[in-house]
Amino acid sequence: MRKFKKIISDFCIRTGQRINNQKSVIILCNSVVNRKRKAITKLWGFKLVKEVFYLGIKLALRRLLDSDFNYILEKVNSRLNVWGKNLISLAGRIVLTKSVLAAIPIFVATHTLIPKRILHKIEKAARNFIWDKPGGLHELHYISWEKMCRPWKEGGLSIKSVSDITGPLRAKFAWNFLKEEDSLLYKSLKARYGPKFWMKSNTAYKSVTWKILADGAQSLISITRWKIAAEDNINILDDAWILDRSLQQWPTFVSTGISEIPKLKEFISGGCWNIDMLNTHFGLELVKTITQIEIDSSLPKDSIELNNKFSGKSIMARTTAYKSNDICSVDYGIWLKKLKLNPIIECFWWRLLNEAIPTNEFLMNRRLLGHNLCHRGCEEHEDTNHIMVHCHKLQQVISILNIWGFTWPLFTSAKDCKYHLEKLSVHNKSLANLYCSLVYFSWKSRNSIKHGKNEWSLNFIAGNAISYASIASSNLFLDH
């Protein structure tokens, strides 16, 4: 320890820097006896502590528990208590959740092994903040959290679920670790756990650093492949070396009549592919694909490279996009965002297109109401199709707007309405914006009747729709 202090002292003398004793602390493990503890602290003159916060992360020589992360929950709750809910619309609560609540635990979750229970509590608090009423009154959660966390094009709100993005966020650490083979960290971890740190290790006690890198590597695998240099590092079935996925993930690859598949280096002879060997184990089309793969004999060993490395996206964005590849895009995912509606109206239409507004049909299906007829006396089932197109009150307001000079195609159904709105989002955004605003204010007027108030007049609904549409990004009067 004295030699180590002498090295530090020499460094300070040569560089002119000094150690700040007031900010420096010592953490010693339990195996250090009290006599040595006192001697070390006396030698350095630092304060002895059991744990310390560094860059907002708690450092301790023990496994961190749920209680060690309560400060994150307290930070989330303090934000919620400040905001309240009385004067914040649903659209406003969604924006606050996306920009603030979901961002609070990201740094800590990326750099530590934060328990999943803490992340789930944060997400639960975010869900309740979005949907529940003021005063802690529980409200119906109309759309699942999983769907709300999907991208816009897949019908979601692009909210970042912290429990789902920790792996993609850690993938950049795994990539940097692989590319810095001369670093002390790489050499130390490779000697202990082996070169393929994404594979399950038999080591009973793994370090926190290793677990974080291994978790990031699981996400990194999906966007990388092996560059072949005729070595023995590549597993034919488990590793991705053909196109962008491993053979285990190819539904058409079947190995029959073979007790054991040879190693990849046995398919290479003199720096070229052994065609006869390939034909023995693979089909004709797969052999053609394999022979197009370049063997780089100049490389010292097999290495990992990124798929589509010139895409311009970050590693986190690529891994997140790969996860959502299996989810189909929805028809309104792009055009609704193109309209650049008022955030409140955009949120309403997102719910309307997801059939997640409390229409009488919606409430009756959940046994919360005894009928599904429109409150305005239309004598029709009040569903999303009725709200979007067929309501008599909506048709009357449209007639007034036609007199005022605003015309659009006559919609026959909700499907037809969405089709024409998609077309208008390209050719006449302002007209589509006006119709979306009109449906929103028609719904607001309907809610006035629902809650025992007077319904809005036709001119008032039409005027509000024009007012909101005219202050959108596209000019209602110049574009019309």
Short mmCIF file of C-alpha atoms in Angstrom, two decimals:
data_model
loop_
_atom_site.label_atom_id
_atom_site.label_comp_id
_atom_site.label_asym_id
_atom_site.label_seq_id
_atom_site.Cartn_x
_atom_site.Cartn_y
_atom_site.Cartn_z
CA MET A 1 0.00 0.00 0.00
CA ARG A 2 2.93 2.35 0.75
CA LYS A 3 4.40 1.63 -2.70
CA PHE A 4 1.05 2.41 -4.28
CA LYS A 5 0.88 5.70 -2.39
CA LYS A 6 4.42 6.53 -3.56
CA ILE A 7 3.33 5.97 -7.18
CA ILE A 8 0.38 8.34 -6.68
CA SER A 9 2.66 10.92 -5.03
CA ASP A 10 5.14 10.75 -7.91
CA PHE A 11 2.29 11.20 -10.37
CA CYS A 12 1.08 14.29 -8.51
CA ILE A 13 4.59 15.78 -8.45
CA ARG A 14 5.11 15.23 -12.18
CA THR A 15 1.69 16.51 -13.28
CA GLY A 16 1.14 19.21 -10.69
CA GLN A 17 -2.20 17.70 -9.69
CA ARG A 18 -3.28 17.04 -6.11
CA ILE A 19 -5.62 14.58 -4.40
CA ASN A 20 -8.69 16.14 -2.80
CA ASN A 21 -8.83 14.40 0.58
CA GLN A 22 -12.27 15.86 1.32
CA LYS A 23 -13.82 14.14 -1.71
CA SER A 24 -11.83 10.89 -1.51
CA VAL A 25 -13.07 7.82 0.38
CA ILE A 26 -11.96 4.22 0.89
CA ILE A 27 -14.16 1.12 0.58
CA LEU A 28 -12.74 -2.09 2.08
CA CYS A 29 -14.19 -5.58 1.86
CA ASN A 30 -15.23 -7.52 4.96
CA SER A 31 -12.15 -9.75 4.82
CA VAL A 32 -9.91 -6.86 5.87
CA VAL A 33 -9.41 -6.99 9.65
CA ASN A 34 -9.92 -3.93 11.82
CA ARG A 35 -6.20 -3.45 12.49
CA LYS A 36 -5.45 -3.20 8.76
CA ARG A 37 -8.48 -0.96 8.20
CA LYS A 38 -7.17 1.57 10.69
CA ALA A 39 -3.67 1.39 9.26
CA ILE A 40 -4.85 1.97 5.67
CA THR A 41 -7.14 4.88 6.56
CA LYS A 42 -4.38 6.47 8.66
CA LEU A 43 -1.88 6.09 5.81
CA TRP A 44 -4.11 7.73 3.21
CA GLY A 45 -6.07 10.08 5.42
CA PHE A 46 -9.32 9.25 3.65
CA LYS A 47 -12.72 8.56 5.16
CA LEU A 48 -13.70 4.88 5.41
CA VAL A 49 -17.20 4.16 4.05
CA LYS A 50 -19.24 1.09 3.15
CA GLU A 51 -20.77 2.56 -0.01
CA VAL A 52 -20.56 5.70 -2.11
CA PHE A 53 -22.46 7.44 -4.91
CA TYR A 54 -20.44 8.10 -8.05
CA LEU A 55 -22.06 9.83 -11.04
CA GLY A 56 -25.47 9.04 -9.56
CA ILE A 57 -24.76 5.32 -9.14
CA LYS A 58 -24.31 3.58 -5.80
CA LEU A 59 -21.03 1.64 -5.51
CA ALA A 60 -20.73 -1.04 -2.84
CA LEU A 61 -18.85 -4.30 -2.25
CA ARG A 62 -22.09 -6.27 -2.05
CA ARG A 63 -25.05 -7.10 -4.18
CA LEU A 64 -27.36 -4.10 -4.46
CA LEU A 65 -30.90 -4.69 -3.16
CA ASP A 66 -34.27 -3.16 -4.00
CA SER A 67 -33.87 -0.72 -1.12
CA ASP A 68 -30.69 0.67 -2.70
CA PHE A 69 -32.74 1.93 -5.64
CA ASN A 70 -35.60 3.47 -3.67
CA TYR A 71 -34.17 6.90 -4.41
CA ILE A 72 -35.23 6.43 -8.05
CA LEU A 73 -38.81 5.66 -7.00
CA GLU A 74 -38.75 8.70 -4.72
CA LYS A 75 -37.59 10.85 -7.61
CA VAL A 76 -40.42 9.55 -9.82
CA ASN A 77 -43.02 10.09 -7.09
CA SER A 78 -41.76 13.61 -6.40
CA ARG A 79 -42.27 14.50 -10.07
CA LEU A 80 -45.77 13.04 -10.01
CA ASN A 81 -46.66 14.98 -6.86
CA VAL A 82 -45.48 18.24 -8.42
CA TRP A 83 -47.35 17.74 -11.68
CA GLY A 84 -50.66 16.56 -10.32
CA LYS A 85 -53.38 15.74 -12.84
CA ASN A 86 -56.04 18.41 -12.51
CA LEU A 87 -54.86 20.67 -15.32
CA ILE A 88 -52.97 18.20 -17.53
CA SER A 89 -54.71 16.57 -20.49
CA LEU A 90 -54.19 12.95 -21.48
CA ALA A 91 -51.90 14.09 -24.30
CA GLY A 92 -49.90 16.19 -21.83
CA ARG A 93 -49.50 13.27 -19.42
CA ILE A 94 -48.26 11.08 -22.28
CA VAL A 95 -45.66 13.71 -23.25
CA LEU A 96 -44.45 13.99 -19.63
CA THR A 97 -44.21 10.21 -19.38
CA LYS A 98 -42.18 9.95 -22.58
CA SER A 99 -39.84 12.85 -21.89
CA VAL A 100 -39.38 12.67 -18.11
CA LEU A 101 -40.66 9.57 -16.29
CA ALA A 102 -39.31 7.04 -18.79
CA ALA A 103 -35.94 8.83 -18.87
CA ILE A 104 -35.29 8.99 -15.10
CA PRO A 105 -34.04 5.39 -14.59
CA ILE A 106 -32.31 4.90 -17.96
CA PHE A 107 -28.76 5.84 -16.90
CA VAL A 108 -28.86 3.75 -13.72
CA ALA A 109 -30.58 0.81 -15.45
CA THR A 110 -27.91 0.79 -18.17
CA HIS A 111 -24.89 0.84 -15.85
CA THR A 112 -26.10 -1.32 -12.95
CA LEU A 113 -28.03 -4.52 -12.33
CA ILE A 114 -31.15 -2.75 -11.14
CA PRO A 115 -33.83 -5.27 -10.08
CA LYS A 116 -36.67 -5.77 -12.53
CA ARG A 117 -39.14 -5.12 -9.71
CA ILE A 118 -37.97 -1.50 -9.48
CA LEU A 119 -38.40 -0.98 -13.23
CA HIS A 120 -41.87 -2.54 -13.14
CA LYS A 121 -42.86 -0.22 -10.27
CA ILE A 122 -41.73 2.79 -12.30
CA GLU A 123 -43.72 1.62 -15.32
CA LYS A 124 -46.75 0.99 -13.12
CA ALA A 125 -46.50 4.54 -11.76
CA ALA A 126 -46.29 5.84 -15.35
CA ARG A 127 -49.37 3.85 -16.42
CA ASN A 128 -51.38 5.08 -13.46
CA PHE A 129 -50.29 8.67 -14.12
CA ILE A 130 -51.52 8.43 -17.72
CA TRP A 131 -54.90 6.80 -17.14
CA ASP A 132 -56.03 7.32 -13.52
CA LYS A 133 -58.15 10.23 -12.34
CA PRO A 134 -57.00 12.97 -9.92
CA GLY A 135 -57.05 12.01 -6.26
CA GLY A 136 -55.83 8.46 -6.85
CA LEU A 137 -59.13 7.21 -8.31
CA HIS A 138 -58.39 4.17 -10.45
CA GLU A 139 -59.59 4.45 -14.06
CA LEU A 140 -59.88 1.92 -16.85
CA HIS A 141 -56.61 1.46 -18.75
CA TYR A 142 -57.95 1.44 -22.30
CA ILE A 143 -54.76 0.28 -24.07
CA SER A 144 -52.07 -2.10 -22.85
CA TRP A 145 -48.68 -0.73 -21.81
CA GLU A 146 -46.99 -3.05 -24.29
CA LYS A 147 -48.88 -1.49 -27.20
CA MET A 148 -48.26 2.05 -25.96
CA CYS A 149 -44.51 1.34 -26.01
CA ARG A 150 -44.56 0.34 -29.69
CA PRO A 151 -43.38 2.81 -32.36
CA TRP A 152 -45.93 5.05 -34.08
CA LYS A 153 -45.91 3.02 -37.28
CA GLU A 154 -46.93 -0.06 -35.27
CA GLY A 155 -49.84 1.66 -33.55
CA GLY A 156 -48.10 2.75 -30.35
CA LEU A 157 -46.95 6.01 -28.79
CA SER A 158 -43.18 5.36 -28.90
CA ILE A 159 -42.90 5.37 -25.09
CA LYS A 160 -39.63 3.79 -24.02
CA SER A 161 -40.17 0.82 -21.71
CA VAL A 162 -37.07 0.81 -19.50
CA SER A 163 -37.30 -2.92 -18.81
CA ASP A 164 -37.21 -3.59 -22.57
CA ILE A 165 -34.45 -1.20 -23.66
CA THR A 166 -31.78 -1.98 -21.05
CA GLY A 167 -30.43 -4.75 -23.29
CA PRO A 168 -30.19 -2.53 -26.42
CA LEU A 169 -28.62 0.26 -24.34
CA ARG A 170 -25.98 -2.13 -23.01
CA ALA A 171 -25.27 -3.45 -26.51
CA LYS A 172 -22.95 -0.49 -27.18
CA PHE A 173 -20.85 -1.52 -24.16
CA ALA A 174 -20.57 -5.05 -25.55
CA TRP A 175 -19.57 -3.72 -28.99
CA ASN A 176 -16.87 -1.43 -27.56
CA PHE A 177 -15.63 -4.30 -25.39
CA LEU A 178 -15.22 -6.52 -28.47
CA LYS A 179 -13.35 -3.85 -30.42
CA GLU A 180 -10.89 -2.99 -27.62
CA GLU A 181 -9.02 -6.28 -27.37
CA ASP A 182 -5.87 -4.59 -26.09
CA SER A 183 -7.62 -3.15 -23.04
CA LEU A 184 -6.96 -4.52 -19.57
CA LEU A 185 -10.68 -5.16 -19.07
CA TYR A 186 -10.91 -7.34 -22.19
CA LYS A 187 -7.84 -9.38 -21.28
CA SER A 188 -9.00 -9.90 -17.70
CA LEU A 189 -12.56 -10.95 -18.55
CA LYS A 190 -11.47 -13.10 -21.49
CA ALA A 191 -9.06 -15.02 -19.27
CA ARG A 192 -11.80 -15.72 -16.76
CA TYR A 193 -14.90 -16.25 -18.90
CA GLY A 194 -13.60 -17.09 -22.40
CA PRO A 195 -13.72 -15.24 -25.75
CA LYS A 196 -17.47 -15.66 -26.39
CA PHE A 197 -18.90 -13.74 -23.49
CA TRP A 198 -22.49 -14.00 -24.80
CA MET A 199 -22.50 -17.75 -24.22
CA LYS A 200 -23.56 -19.15 -20.86
CA SER A 201 -20.60 -19.61 -18.56
CA ASN A 202 -20.19 -22.36 -15.98
CA THR A 203 -18.60 -19.91 -13.57
CA ALA A 204 -20.64 -19.86 -10.38
CA TYR A 205 -19.93 -16.27 -9.39
CA LYS A 206 -20.00 -13.71 -12.19
CA SER A 207 -19.03 -10.08 -11.80
CA VAL A 208 -21.53 -7.27 -12.31
CA THR A 209 -19.47 -5.99 -15.24
CA TRP A 210 -19.64 -9.38 -16.92
CA LYS A 211 -23.40 -9.66 -16.46
CA ILE A 212 -23.97 -6.21 -17.97
CA LEU A 213 -21.77 -7.02 -20.98
CA ALA A 214 -23.41 -10.42 -21.44
CA ASP A 215 -26.88 -8.85 -21.36
CA GLY A 216 -25.83 -6.30 -23.97
CA ALA A 217 -24.31 -9.06 -26.09
CA GLN A 218 -27.65 -10.88 -26.27
CA SER A 219 -29.09 -7.83 -28.04
CA LEU A 220 -25.92 -7.30 -30.08
CA ILE A 221 -26.07 -10.81 -31.56
CA SER A 222 -29.22 -9.93 -33.52
CA ILE A 223 -27.48 -7.17 -35.53
CA THR A 224 -24.03 -8.73 -36.08
CA ARG A 225 -22.48 -11.56 -38.05
CA TRP A 226 -19.10 -13.25 -38.27
CA LYS A 227 -16.46 -12.27 -40.78
CA ILE A 228 -14.74 -15.52 -41.78
CA ALA A 229 -10.96 -15.92 -41.60
CA ALA A 230 -10.76 -19.76 -41.67
CA GLU A 231 -10.41 -20.13 -37.91
CA ASP A 232 -12.28 -22.32 -35.45
CA ASN A 233 -14.30 -19.64 -33.62
CA ILE A 234 -17.57 -19.99 -35.55
CA ASN A 235 -20.33 -22.43 -34.66
CA ILE A 236 -22.10 -23.41 -37.90
CA LEU A 237 -25.59 -23.67 -36.41
CA ASP A 238 -25.57 -21.17 -33.56
CA ASP A 239 -23.55 -18.25 -34.97
CA ALA A 240 -24.68 -15.85 -37.71
CA TRP A 241 -22.27 -16.18 -40.63
CA ILE A 242 -24.72 -16.48 -43.56
CA LEU A 243 -26.56 -13.22 -44.27
CA ASP A 244 -28.04 -11.82 -41.04
CA ARG A 245 -29.04 -14.80 -38.88
CA SER A 246 -27.86 -18.20 -37.67
CA LEU A 247 -28.91 -21.44 -39.34
CA GLN A 248 -30.87 -22.35 -36.21
CA GLN A 249 -33.24 -19.49 -37.07
CA TRP A 250 -33.71 -20.53 -40.71
CA PRO A 251 -37.01 -22.44 -41.03
CA THR A 252 -35.86 -24.22 -44.21
CA PHE A 253 -32.56 -25.65 -42.98
CA VAL A 254 -32.79 -29.34 -42.02
CA SER A 255 -29.84 -31.65 -41.45
CA THR A 256 -30.80 -35.29 -42.07
CA GLY A 257 -28.66 -38.40 -41.90
CA ILE A 258 -25.71 -36.57 -40.33
CA SER A 259 -24.58 -37.56 -36.85
CA GLU A 260 -22.38 -34.50 -36.39
CA ILE A 261 -21.91 -31.40 -38.53
CA PRO A 262 -18.22 -30.59 -39.14
CA LYS A 263 -16.66 -27.36 -37.98
CA LEU A 264 -16.69 -24.43 -40.37
CA LYS A 265 -12.94 -24.53 -41.04
CA GLU A 266 -13.38 -28.01 -42.56
CA PHE A 267 -15.49 -26.45 -45.34
CA ILE A 268 -12.57 -24.21 -46.33
CA SER A 269 -9.58 -25.41 -48.32
CA GLY A 270 -6.70 -23.16 -49.40
CA GLY A 271 -8.60 -19.99 -48.57
CA CYS A 272 -11.60 -21.04 -50.73
CA TRP A 273 -14.84 -22.89 -50.14
CA ASN A 274 -14.78 -26.67 -50.56
CA ILE A 275 -17.74 -27.11 -52.93
CA ASP A 276 -17.89 -30.91 -52.60
CA MET A 277 -17.98 -30.67 -48.82
CA LEU A 278 -20.69 -28.01 -48.95
CA ASN A 279 -22.85 -30.09 -51.32
CA THR A 280 -22.67 -32.97 -48.86
CA HIS A 281 -24.24 -31.00 -46.02
CA PHE A 282 -26.26 -28.18 -47.62
CA GLY A 283 -28.85 -27.77 -50.35
CA LEU A 284 -28.09 -26.25 -53.76
CA GLU A 285 -29.56 -22.80 -53.03
CA LEU A 286 -27.80 -22.58 -49.68
CA VAL A 287 -24.48 -23.59 -51.26
CA LYS A 288 -24.85 -20.75 -53.79
CA THR A 289 -25.42 -18.32 -50.94
CA ILE A 290 -22.45 -19.63 -48.94
CA THR A 291 -20.02 -19.47 -51.88
CA GLN A 292 -20.81 -15.77 -52.28
CA ILE A 293 -19.44 -15.11 -48.77
CA GLU A 294 -15.91 -13.75 -48.88
CA ILE A 295 -13.17 -15.49 -46.89
CA ASP A 296 -10.68 -12.89 -45.68
CA SER A 297 -7.46 -14.84 -45.10
CA SER A 298 -5.61 -11.62 -44.29
CA LEU A 299 -7.41 -11.35 -40.95
CA PRO A 300 -5.58 -12.88 -37.98
CA LYS A 301 -8.81 -14.47 -36.72
CA ASP A 302 -12.57 -14.56 -37.20
CA SER A 303 -14.17 -11.27 -36.19
CA ILE A 304 -17.65 -9.85 -35.63
CA GLU A 305 -19.03 -7.07 -37.83
CA LEU A 306 -22.29 -5.13 -37.89
CA ASN A 307 -25.03 -5.92 -40.37
CA ASN A 308 -25.80 -2.90 -42.58
CA LYS A 309 -22.93 -0.97 -41.02
CA PHE A 310 -23.63 2.04 -43.26
CA SER A 311 -27.25 2.45 -42.15
CA GLY A 312 -26.39 5.55 -40.10
CA LYS A 313 -28.28 4.25 -37.03
CA SER A 314 -26.82 3.78 -33.57
CA ILE A 315 -26.39 0.31 -32.13
CA MET A 316 -29.24 0.92 -29.70
CA ALA A 317 -31.57 1.99 -32.55
CA ARG A 318 -30.65 -1.09 -34.61
CA THR A 319 -31.26 -3.57 -31.80
CA THR A 320 -34.58 -1.92 -30.92
CA ALA A 321 -35.67 -1.98 -34.57
CA TYR A 322 -34.74 -5.67 -34.84
CA LYS A 323 -36.98 -6.49 -31.87
CA SER A 324 -39.98 -4.87 -33.56
CA ASN A 325 -39.47 -6.56 -36.95
CA ASP A 326 -42.01 -9.26 -36.10
CA ILE A 327 -44.76 -6.69 -35.38
CA CYS A 328 -46.83 -5.62 -38.37
CA SER A 329 -47.27 -1.94 -39.14
CA VAL A 330 -50.77 -0.47 -38.90
CA ASP A 331 -52.40 1.47 -41.73
CA TYR A 332 -52.68 4.73 -39.78
CA GLY A 333 -49.19 4.58 -38.25
CA ILE A 334 -47.65 7.02 -40.73
CA TRP A 335 -50.42 9.25 -42.08
CA LEU A 336 -51.78 10.23 -38.66
CA LYS A 337 -48.39 11.65 -37.71
CA LYS A 338 -48.07 13.40 -41.08
CA LEU A 339 -51.19 15.48 -40.40
CA LYS A 340 -49.43 17.25 -37.48
CA LEU A 341 -52.65 17.61 -35.54
CA ASN A 342 -53.06 19.41 -32.27
CA PRO A 343 -51.58 17.00 -29.65
CA ILE A 344 -54.94 16.61 -27.88
CA ILE A 345 -56.74 15.82 -31.16
CA GLU A 346 -53.93 13.51 -32.26
CA CYS A 347 -54.21 11.59 -28.98
CA PHE A 348 -58.00 11.34 -29.41
CA TRP A 349 -57.64 9.95 -32.95
CA TRP A 350 -54.99 7.49 -31.83
CA ARG A 351 -57.45 6.15 -29.26
CA LEU A 352 -60.30 6.23 -31.79
CA LEU A 353 -58.33 4.22 -34.35
CA ASN A 354 -57.43 1.72 -31.63
CA GLU A 355 -61.11 1.49 -30.59
CA ALA A 356 -60.13 2.67 -27.13
CA ILE A 357 -62.64 5.43 -26.38
CA PRO A 358 -65.66 4.87 -24.08
CA THR A 359 -68.38 4.55 -26.69
CA ASN A 360 -71.62 2.92 -25.57
CA GLU A 361 -70.68 -0.16 -27.60
CA PHE A 362 -67.34 -0.31 -25.77
CA LEU A 363 -68.99 0.06 -22.35
CA MET A 364 -71.75 -2.48 -23.07
CA ASN A 365 -69.23 -5.11 -24.18
CA ARG A 366 -67.57 -4.70 -20.77
CA ARG A 367 -70.93 -4.85 -18.96
CA LEU A 368 -70.61 -1.26 -17.77
CA LEU A 369 -73.74 -0.08 -19.64
CA GLY A 370 -77.05 -1.70 -20.48
CA HIS A 371 -77.36 -0.45 -24.09
CA ASN A 372 -75.20 0.62 -27.00
CA LEU A 373 -77.41 3.27 -28.67
CA CYS A 374 -76.23 6.81 -29.37
CA HIS A 375 -77.23 9.40 -26.72
CA ARG A 376 -78.13 11.89 -29.44
CA GLY A 377 -81.16 9.91 -30.58
CA CYS A 378 -79.59 8.53 -33.77
CA GLU A 379 -81.12 5.10 -33.00
CA GLU A 380 -77.84 3.49 -34.11
CA HIS A 381 -75.17 1.54 -32.31
CA GLU A 382 -72.56 3.96 -31.00
CA ASP A 383 -69.23 2.45 -31.99
CA THR A 384 -66.08 3.91 -33.56
CA ASN A 385 -67.67 3.64 -37.01
CA HIS A 386 -70.60 5.75 -35.79
CA ILE A 387 -68.37 8.33 -34.07
CA MET A 388 -66.09 8.68 -37.09
CA VAL A 389 -68.67 8.81 -39.91
CA HIS A 390 -72.37 8.07 -39.30
CA CYS A 391 -73.47 10.22 -36.35
CA HIS A 392 -76.37 12.51 -37.40
CA LYS A 393 -74.93 15.44 -35.46
CA LEU A 394 -71.63 15.06 -37.29
CA GLN A 395 -73.43 14.95 -40.63
CA GLN A 396 -75.29 18.17 -39.79
CA VAL A 397 -72.04 19.99 -38.96
CA ILE A 398 -70.53 18.70 -42.22
CA SER A 399 -73.51 20.19 -44.10
CA ILE A 400 -72.81 23.59 -42.51
CA LEU A 401 -69.14 23.38 -43.50
CA ASN A 402 -70.18 22.50 -47.05
CA ILE A 403 -72.22 25.71 -47.14
CA TRP A 404 -69.17 27.60 -45.87
CA GLY A 405 -67.10 26.22 -48.76
CA PHE A 406 -65.32 23.27 -47.17
CA THR A 407 -65.93 20.02 -49.05
CA TRP A 408 -64.44 16.55 -48.85
CA PRO A 409 -65.39 13.07 -50.10
CA LEU A 410 -68.53 11.46 -48.67
CA PHE A 411 -67.35 8.67 -46.36
CA THR A 412 -69.40 5.48 -46.24
CA SER A 413 -67.58 3.72 -43.40
CA ALA A 414 -64.68 4.08 -40.99
CA LYS A 415 -62.49 2.08 -43.36
CA ASP A 416 -63.38 4.43 -46.22
CA CYS A 417 -62.73 7.43 -43.96
CA LYS A 418 -59.24 6.19 -43.05
CA TYR A 419 -58.48 5.52 -46.71
CA HIS A 420 -59.37 9.06 -47.78
CA LEU A 421 -57.62 10.65 -44.79
CA GLU A 422 -54.47 8.81 -45.81
CA LYS A 423 -54.81 10.26 -49.32
CA LEU A 424 -55.50 13.74 -47.97
CA SER A 425 -52.41 13.54 -45.73
CA VAL A 426 -50.37 13.69 -48.94
CA HIS A 427 -52.39 16.06 -51.13
CA ASN A 428 -54.40 18.25 -48.72
CA LYS A 429 -53.32 18.01 -45.08
CA SER A 430 -55.37 21.00 -44.01
CA LEU A 431 -58.66 19.42 -45.10
CA ALA A 432 -57.81 16.17 -43.31
CA ASN A 433 -56.83 18.23 -40.26
CA LEU A 434 -60.21 19.98 -40.36
CA TYR A 435 -62.14 16.69 -40.49
CA CYS A 436 -60.13 15.22 -37.61
CA SER A 437 -60.80 18.36 -35.54
CA LEU A 438 -64.49 18.17 -36.45
CA VAL A 439 -64.83 14.57 -35.24
CA TYR A 440 -63.03 15.48 -32.01
CA PHE A 441 -65.34 18.40 -31.18
CA SER A 442 -68.37 16.33 -32.15
CA TRP A 443 -67.21 13.78 -29.56
CA LYS A 444 -66.71 16.52 -26.96
CA SER A 445 -70.25 17.74 -27.60
CA ARG A 446 -71.55 14.21 -27.21
CA ASN A 447 -69.79 13.97 -23.82
CA SER A 448 -71.64 17.10 -22.67
CA ILE A 449 -74.94 15.26 -23.12
CA LYS A 450 -73.50 12.15 -21.49
CA HIS A 451 -72.67 14.11 -18.33
CA GLY A 452 -75.99 15.95 -18.13
CA LYS A 453 -74.96 19.24 -19.75
CA ASN A 454 -76.30 21.05 -22.80
CA GLU A 455 -74.99 19.99 -26.20
CA TRP A 456 -72.94 22.43 -28.22
CA SER A 457 -74.54 24.17 -31.19
CA LEU A 458 -73.68 23.18 -34.75
CA ASN A 459 -72.00 26.51 -35.50
CA PHE A 460 -69.94 26.30 -32.30
CA ILE A 461 -68.63 22.84 -33.24
CA ALA A 462 -67.83 23.94 -36.80
CA GLY A 463 -66.14 27.14 -35.61
CA ASN A 464 -63.95 25.32 -33.09
CA ALA A 465 -62.90 22.78 -35.72
CA ILE A 466 -61.89 25.54 -38.15
CA SER A 467 -60.07 27.41 -35.39
CA TYR A 468 -57.95 24.41 -34.38
CA ALA A 469 -57.27 23.39 -37.98
CA SER A 470 -56.23 26.91 -39.01
CA ILE A 471 -53.43 27.12 -36.43
CA ALA A 472 -51.92 23.79 -37.48
CA SER A 473 -48.62 23.60 -39.39
CA SER A 474 -50.46 23.63 -42.72
CA ASN A 475 -52.54 26.72 -43.53
CA LEU A 476 -56.20 25.83 -43.80
CA PHE A 477 -57.12 28.68 -46.13
CA LEU A 478 -54.09 28.66 -48.44
CA ASP A 479 -54.11 24.88 -48.88
CA HIS A 480 -57.85 24.59 -49.42
#
